[in-house]
Amino acid sequence: ISTIRAELEMERADPAYTRKLEAGRKRRQKAQEQYADDFEQSVFDFLAFHSTHEELARRLAKAIANHAVPVGSGTVARTKRISIERRAEAATIAWLRHSTTAYDHMHIPRIKGMRREVRRKLAETSRKLLNRYRRGESIDPETCLLLKGLSGSRKD
């Protein structure tokens, strides 16, 4: 064990080892930045807001990506099991659930399937909300749930 530890210390003392570690960090950081950009664009594409709400869609896509993309966030955006388009959709619906509804404060009975049912209904409501922006409907900034969600104030 002491021989292996000594060899490991020598390896780590070598400047080439440090350069290799730094190159790996830079490569991962570059890949992370590219993924963040791709994910943000996928969210924007999923939103598909009418051109009158394009600025809001860009802000929303950025907020959702900033929340969902970081390594270790534990969000659906980090899985590789589904396409990036499906990840963007799921992350958007989740963000809307937490930012525009009282979901975080709801008392949901511990009955099998109840949480899933509540989430399904909230997702349906979120999709209806998104459709208003996709159609280009006029939205009052004072009551806009998306703007409230972006500012951090939640509907309780």
Coordinates of N, CA and C in Angstrom, one line a residue:
I1 N 0.8 -1.2 0.0 CA 0.0 0.0 0.0 C 0.9 1.2 0.0
S2 N 2.0 1.2 0.8 CA 2.8 2.4 0.9 C 3.5 2.6 -0.5
T3 N 3.9 1.5 -1.2 CA 4.5 1.7 -2.5 C 3.6 2.3 -3.5
I4 N 2.3 1.9 -3.5 CA 1.3 2.4 -4.4 C 1.1 3.9 -4.1
R5 N 1.0 4.2 -2.8 CA 0.8 5.6 -2.4 C 1.9 6.5 -2.9
A6 N 3.1 6.0 -2.7 CA 4.3 6.8 -3.2 C 4.3 7.0 -4.7
E7 N 3.9 5.9 -5.4 CA 3.8 6.0 -6.9 C 2.8 7.0 -7.3
L8 N 1.7 7.0 -6.6 CA 0.6 7.9 -6.9 C 1.0 9.4 -6.6
E9 N 1.7 9.6 -5.5 CA 2.2 10.9 -5.1 C 3.1 11.4 -6.2
M10 N 4.0 10.5 -6.7 CA 5.0 10.9 -7.7 C 4.2 11.3 -9.0
E11 N 3.2 10.5 -9.4 CA 2.4 10.8 -10.6 C 1.7 12.1 -10.5
R12 N 1.2 12.4 -9.3 CA 0.4 13.7 -9.1 C 1.4 14.9 -9.0
A13 N 2.6 14.6 -8.7 CA 3.6 15.7 -8.6 C 4.1 16.1 -10.0
D14 N 3.9 15.2 -11.0 CA 4.4 15.5 -12.3 C 3.5 16.6 -13.0
P15 N 4.2 17.6 -13.5 CA 3.4 18.7 -14.2 C 2.5 18.2 -15.4
A16 N 2.9 17.1 -16.0 CA 2.1 16.5 -17.1 C 0.7 16.1 -16.5
Y17 N 0.7 15.5 -15.3 CA -0.5 15.1 -14.7 C -1.5 16.3 -14.5
T18 N -0.9 17.4 -14.0 CA -1.7 18.6 -13.8 C -2.2 19.1 -15.1
R19 N -1.4 19.1 -16.1 CA -1.9 19.6 -17.5 C -3.0 18.7 -18.0
K20 N -2.9 17.4 -17.8 CA -3.9 16.4 -18.2 C -5.2 16.7 -17.4
L21 N -5.2 16.9 -16.1 CA -6.4 17.2 -15.4 C -7.0 18.5 -15.9
E22 N -6.2 19.5 -16.1 CA -6.7 20.8 -16.6 C -7.4 20.7 -17.9
A23 N -6.7 19.9 -18.8 CA -7.3 19.7 -20.2 C -8.7 19.0 -20.1
G24 N -8.8 18.1 -19.2 CA -10.0 17.4 -19.0 C -11.1 18.3 -18.4
R25 N -10.7 19.2 -17.5 CA -11.7 20.2 -17.0 C -12.2 21.1 -18.1
K26 N -11.3 21.6 -18.9 CA -11.6 22.5 -20.0 C -12.5 21.8 -21.0
R27 N -12.2 20.5 -21.3 CA -13.0 19.8 -22.3 C -14.5 19.6 -21.7
R28 N -14.6 19.2 -20.5 CA -15.9 19.0 -19.9 C -16.7 20.4 -19.8
Q29 N -16.0 21.4 -19.4 CA -16.6 22.8 -19.4 C -17.1 23.2 -20.7
K30 N -16.3 23.0 -21.8 CA -16.8 23.3 -23.1 C -18.0 22.5 -23.5
A31 N -18.0 21.2 -23.2 CA -19.1 20.3 -23.5 C -20.3 20.8 -22.7
Q32 N -20.2 21.2 -21.5 CA -21.3 21.6 -20.7 C -21.9 22.9 -21.2
E33 N -21.0 23.8 -21.6 CA -21.5 25.1 -22.2 C -22.3 24.8 -23.5
Q34 N -21.8 23.9 -24.3 CA -22.5 23.6 -25.6 C -23.8 22.9 -25.3
Y35 N -23.9 22.1 -24.3 CA -25.1 21.4 -23.9 C -26.1 22.5 -23.4
A36 N -25.6 23.4 -22.6 CA -26.5 24.4 -22.1 C -27.1 25.3 -23.2
D37 N -26.3 25.6 -24.2 CA -26.8 26.4 -25.4 C -27.8 25.5 -26.1
D38 N -27.5 24.3 -26.4 CA -28.4 23.4 -27.1 C -29.7 23.2 -26.4
F39 N -29.6 23.0 -25.1 CA -30.8 22.8 -24.3 C -31.7 24.0 -24.3
E40 N -31.1 25.2 -24.1 CA -31.8 26.4 -24.1 C -32.6 26.6 -25.4
Q41 N -31.9 26.3 -26.5 CA -32.5 26.4 -27.8 C -33.7 25.4 -28.0
S42 N -33.5 24.2 -27.4 CA -34.6 23.2 -27.4 C -35.8 23.7 -26.6
V43 N -35.6 24.3 -25.5 CA -36.7 24.8 -24.7 C -37.4 25.9 -25.5
F44 N -36.6 26.8 -26.1 CA -37.2 27.9 -26.9 C -38.0 27.3 -28.1
D45 N -37.5 26.3 -28.7 CA -38.2 25.6 -29.8 C -39.5 25.0 -29.3
F46 N -39.5 24.4 -28.1 CA -40.7 23.8 -27.6 C -41.7 24.8 -27.3
L47 N -41.3 25.9 -26.7 CA -42.2 27.0 -26.4 C -43.0 27.5 -27.6
A48 N -42.3 27.7 -28.7 CA -42.9 28.0 -30.0 C -43.9 29.2 -29.9
F49 N -43.5 30.2 -29.1 CA -44.4 31.3 -28.9 C -44.5 32.1 -30.2
H50 N -45.6 32.8 -30.3 CA -45.9 33.7 -31.4 C -44.8 34.8 -31.3
S51 N -44.5 35.4 -32.5 CA -43.4 36.4 -32.5 C -43.7 37.6 -31.6
T52 N -44.9 37.9 -31.3 CA -45.2 39.0 -30.3 C -44.7 38.7 -28.9
H53 N -44.4 37.4 -28.6 CA -44.0 37.0 -27.3 C -42.5 36.4 -27.4
E54 N -41.8 36.7 -28.4 CA -40.5 36.1 -28.6 C -39.5 36.5 -27.5
E55 N -39.5 37.7 -27.0 CA -38.6 38.1 -26.0 C -38.9 37.4 -24.7
L56 N -40.2 37.2 -24.4 CA -40.6 36.4 -23.2 C -40.1 35.0 -23.3
A57 N -40.3 34.4 -24.5 CA -39.8 33.0 -24.8 C -38.3 32.9 -24.5
R58 N -37.6 33.8 -25.0 CA -36.1 33.8 -24.8 C -35.7 33.8 -23.3
R59 N -36.4 34.8 -22.6 CA -36.1 34.9 -21.2 C -36.5 33.6 -20.4
L60 N -37.7 33.0 -20.8 CA -38.1 31.8 -20.2 C -37.2 30.6 -20.5
A61 N -36.8 30.5 -21.7 CA -35.9 29.4 -22.1 C -34.6 29.5 -21.3
K62 N -34.1 30.7 -21.2 CA -32.8 30.9 -20.4 C -33.0 30.5 -19.0
A63 N -34.1 31.0 -18.3 CA -34.4 30.7 -16.9 C -34.5 29.2 -16.7
I64 N -35.3 28.5 -17.6 CA -35.5 27.1 -17.5 C -34.1 26.3 -17.6
A65 N -33.4 26.7 -18.6 CA -32.1 26.1 -18.9 C -31.1 26.3 -17.7
N66 N -31.1 27.5 -17.2 CA -30.2 27.8 -16.1 C -30.6 27.0 -14.8
H67 N -31.8 26.7 -14.7 CA -32.3 25.9 -13.5 C -32.0 24.4 -13.8
A68 N -32.2 23.9 -15.0 CA -32.2 22.5 -15.2 C -30.9 21.9 -15.7
V69 N -30.0 22.7 -16.3 CA -28.8 22.2 -16.9 C -27.6 21.9 -16.0
P70 N -27.4 22.6 -14.9 CA -26.2 22.4 -14.2 C -26.0 20.9 -13.8
V71 N -24.7 20.5 -13.9 CA -24.3 19.2 -13.4 C -24.7 19.0 -12.0
G72 N -25.3 17.9 -11.6 CA -25.7 17.7 -10.3 C -27.1 18.3 -9.9
S73 N -27.8 18.9 -10.9 CA -29.1 19.5 -10.6 C -30.2 18.5 -10.3
G74 N -30.0 17.3 -10.8 CA -30.9 16.2 -10.5 C -32.2 16.4 -11.3
T75 N -32.2 17.2 -12.4 CA -33.4 17.4 -13.2 C -33.4 16.5 -14.4
V76 N -34.5 16.5 -15.0 CA -34.7 15.7 -16.2 C -33.7 16.1 -17.4
A77 N -33.3 17.3 -17.3 CA -32.4 17.8 -18.4 C -31.1 17.1 -18.4
R78 N -30.7 16.4 -17.3 CA -29.4 15.7 -17.2 C -29.5 14.3 -17.6
T79 N -30.7 13.7 -17.9 CA -30.8 12.3 -18.3 C -30.4 12.2 -19.8
K80 N -29.9 11.1 -20.2 CA -29.6 10.8 -21.6 C -30.6 9.8 -22.1
R81 N -31.5 9.4 -21.3 CA -32.5 8.3 -21.7 C -33.5 8.8 -22.7
I82 N -33.8 10.1 -22.8 CA -34.7 10.6 -23.7 C -34.1 11.7 -24.6
S83 N -34.7 12.0 -25.7 CA -34.1 13.0 -26.6 C -34.1 14.4 -25.9
I84 N -33.3 15.3 -26.4 CA -33.1 16.6 -25.9 C -34.5 17.4 -26.0
E85 N -35.2 17.1 -27.0 CA -36.5 17.7 -27.2 C -37.5 17.3 -26.1
R86 N -37.5 16.1 -25.8 CA -38.4 15.6 -24.7 C -37.9 16.1 -23.4
R87 N -36.6 16.2 -23.2 CA -36.0 16.7 -21.9 C -36.5 18.2 -21.8
A88 N -36.4 18.9 -22.9 CA -36.8 20.4 -22.9 C -38.2 20.5 -22.5
E89 N -39.1 19.7 -23.1 CA -40.5 19.7 -22.8 C -40.8 19.4 -21.3
A90 N -40.2 18.3 -20.8 CA -40.4 17.9 -19.4 C -39.8 19.0 -18.5
A91 N -38.7 19.6 -18.8 CA -38.1 20.6 -17.9 C -39.0 21.8 -17.9
T92 N -39.6 22.2 -19.0 CA -40.4 23.4 -19.1 C -41.7 23.1 -18.3
I93 N -42.3 22.0 -18.5 CA -43.5 21.7 -17.7 C -43.2 21.7 -16.2
A94 N -42.1 21.1 -15.8 CA -41.7 21.1 -14.4 C -41.5 22.5 -13.9
W95 N -40.8 23.3 -14.6 CA -40.5 24.7 -14.2 C -41.9 25.4 -14.0
L96 N -42.8 25.2 -15.0 CA -44.1 25.9 -14.9 C -44.8 25.4 -13.6
R97 N -44.8 24.1 -13.4 CA -45.5 23.5 -12.2 C -45.0 24.2 -10.9
H98 N -43.7 24.4 -10.8 CA -43.1 25.0 -9.6 C -43.2 26.5 -9.5
S99 N -43.2 27.1 -10.7 CA -43.1 28.6 -10.7 C -44.4 29.3 -10.9
T100 N -45.4 28.6 -11.5 CA -46.7 29.3 -11.8 C -47.9 28.7 -11.1
T101 N -47.7 27.7 -10.2 CA -48.8 27.1 -9.5 C -48.4 27.0 -8.0
A102 N -49.4 26.6 -7.2 CA -49.1 26.4 -5.8 C -48.7 25.0 -5.5
Y103 N -48.1 24.2 -6.5 CA -47.8 22.8 -6.3 C -46.9 22.6 -5.1
D104 N -45.9 23.4 -4.9 CA -45.0 23.2 -3.8 C -45.7 23.3 -2.4
H105 N -46.8 23.9 -2.3 CA -47.5 24.1 -1.1 C -48.8 23.3 -1.0
M106 N -49.0 22.4 -2.0 CA -50.2 21.6 -2.0 C -50.1 20.4 -1.0
H107 N -51.2 20.1 -0.4 CA -51.2 18.9 0.4 C -51.8 17.8 -0.5
I108 N -51.0 16.9 -0.9 CA -51.5 15.8 -1.7 C -51.5 14.5 -0.9
P109 N -52.7 13.9 -0.8 CA -52.9 12.7 0.0 C -52.0 11.6 -0.5
R110 N -51.5 10.8 0.4 CA -50.6 9.7 0.1 C -51.4 8.5 -0.3
I111 N -52.0 8.7 -1.5 CA -52.8 7.7 -2.1 C -52.1 7.3 -3.4
K112 N -52.0 6.0 -3.7 CA -51.2 5.6 -4.9 C -51.8 6.3 -6.1
G113 N -50.9 7.0 -6.9 CA -51.3 7.6 -8.1 C -51.8 9.0 -8.0
M114 N -52.0 9.5 -6.8 CA -52.6 10.8 -6.6 C -51.6 11.9 -7.0
R115 N -50.3 11.8 -6.6 CA -49.3 12.8 -7.0 C -49.2 12.9 -8.5
R116 N -49.2 11.7 -9.1 CA -49.1 11.7 -10.6 C -50.3 12.4 -11.2
E117 N -51.5 12.1 -10.7 CA -52.7 12.7 -11.2 C -52.7 14.3 -11.1
V118 N -52.2 14.7 -9.9 CA -52.1 16.2 -9.7 C -51.1 16.8 -10.7
R119 N -50.0 16.1 -10.9 CA -49.0 16.6 -11.8 C -49.5 16.6 -13.2
R120 N -50.3 15.6 -13.6 CA -50.9 15.5 -14.9 C -51.8 16.7 -15.2
K121 N -52.7 17.0 -14.2 CA -53.6 18.1 -14.3 C -52.9 19.4 -14.4
L122 N -51.9 19.6 -13.6 CA -51.1 20.8 -13.6 C -50.4 21.0 -15.0
A123 N -49.9 19.9 -15.5 CA -49.2 19.9 -16.9 C -50.2 20.3 -17.9
E124 N -51.5 19.8 -17.8 CA -52.5 20.2 -18.8 C -52.8 21.7 -18.7
T125 N -52.8 22.2 -17.5 CA -53.0 23.7 -17.3 C -51.9 24.4 -17.8
S126 N -50.7 23.9 -17.6 CA -49.5 24.6 -18.2 C -49.5 24.6 -19.7
R127 N -49.9 23.5 -20.3 CA -50.0 23.5 -21.8 C -51.0 24.5 -22.3
K128 N -52.1 24.6 -21.6 CA -53.1 25.6 -22.0 C -52.6 27.0 -21.9
L129 N -51.8 27.3 -20.9 CA -51.2 28.6 -20.7 C -50.2 28.8 -21.8
L130 N -49.4 27.9 -22.1 CA -48.4 28.0 -23.2 C -49.1 28.3 -24.6
N131 N -50.2 27.6 -24.8 CA -50.9 27.8 -26.1 C -51.4 29.2 -26.3
R132 N -51.7 29.9 -25.2 CA -52.2 31.3 -25.3 C -51.0 32.1 -25.9
Y133 N -49.8 31.9 -25.5 CA -48.6 32.6 -26.0 C -48.3 32.1 -27.4
R134 N -48.5 30.9 -27.7 CA -48.3 30.4 -29.0 C -49.2 31.0 -30.0
R135 N -50.4 31.3 -29.6 CA -51.4 31.9 -30.5 C -51.2 33.4 -30.6
G136 N -50.4 34.0 -29.8 CA -50.1 35.4 -29.8 C -51.2 36.2 -29.1
E137 N -51.9 35.6 -28.2 CA -52.9 36.4 -27.5 C -52.3 37.5 -26.7
S138 N -53.0 38.6 -26.5 CA -52.6 39.7 -25.7 C -52.6 39.3 -24.2
I139 N -51.5 39.5 -23.6 CA -51.4 39.1 -22.2 C -51.1 40.3 -21.3
D140 N -51.9 40.5 -20.2 CA -51.7 41.6 -19.3 C -50.4 41.3 -18.5
P141 N -49.4 42.2 -18.6 CA -48.2 42.0 -17.8 C -48.4 41.9 -16.3
E142 N -49.4 42.6 -15.8 CA -49.7 42.5 -14.4 C -50.2 41.2 -13.9
T143 N -50.8 40.4 -14.7 CA -51.3 39.1 -14.3 C -50.6 37.9 -15.0
C144 N -49.6 38.2 -15.8 CA -48.9 37.2 -16.6 C -48.2 36.2 -15.6
L145 N -48.6 35.0 -15.6 CA -48.0 34.0 -14.7 C -46.5 33.7 -15.1
L146 N -46.2 33.8 -16.3 CA -44.8 33.5 -16.7 C -43.9 34.6 -16.2
L147 N -44.3 35.9 -16.4 CA -43.5 37.0 -15.8 C -43.4 36.9 -14.3
K148 N -44.4 36.5 -13.6 CA -44.4 36.3 -12.2 C -43.4 35.1 -11.9
G149 N -43.5 34.1 -12.6 CA -42.6 33.0 -12.4 C -41.1 33.4 -12.6
L150 N -40.9 34.2 -13.6 CA -39.5 34.7 -13.9 C -39.0 35.6 -12.8
S151 N -39.9 36.3 -12.2 CA -39.5 37.2 -11.1 C -39.3 36.5 -9.8
G152 N -39.8 35.3 -9.8 CA -39.6 34.5 -8.5 C -40.8 34.5 -7.6
S153 N -41.8 35.3 -7.9 CA -43.0 35.3 -7.1 C -43.9 34.2 -7.6
R154 N -44.4 33.4 -6.7 CA -45.2 32.2 -7.1 C -46.6 32.5 -6.7
K155 N -47.5 31.9 -7.5 CA -48.9 31.9 -7.2 C -49.3 30.9 -6.1
D156 N -49.7 31.4 -5.0 CA -50.0 30.5 -3.8 C -51.5 30.5 -3.6

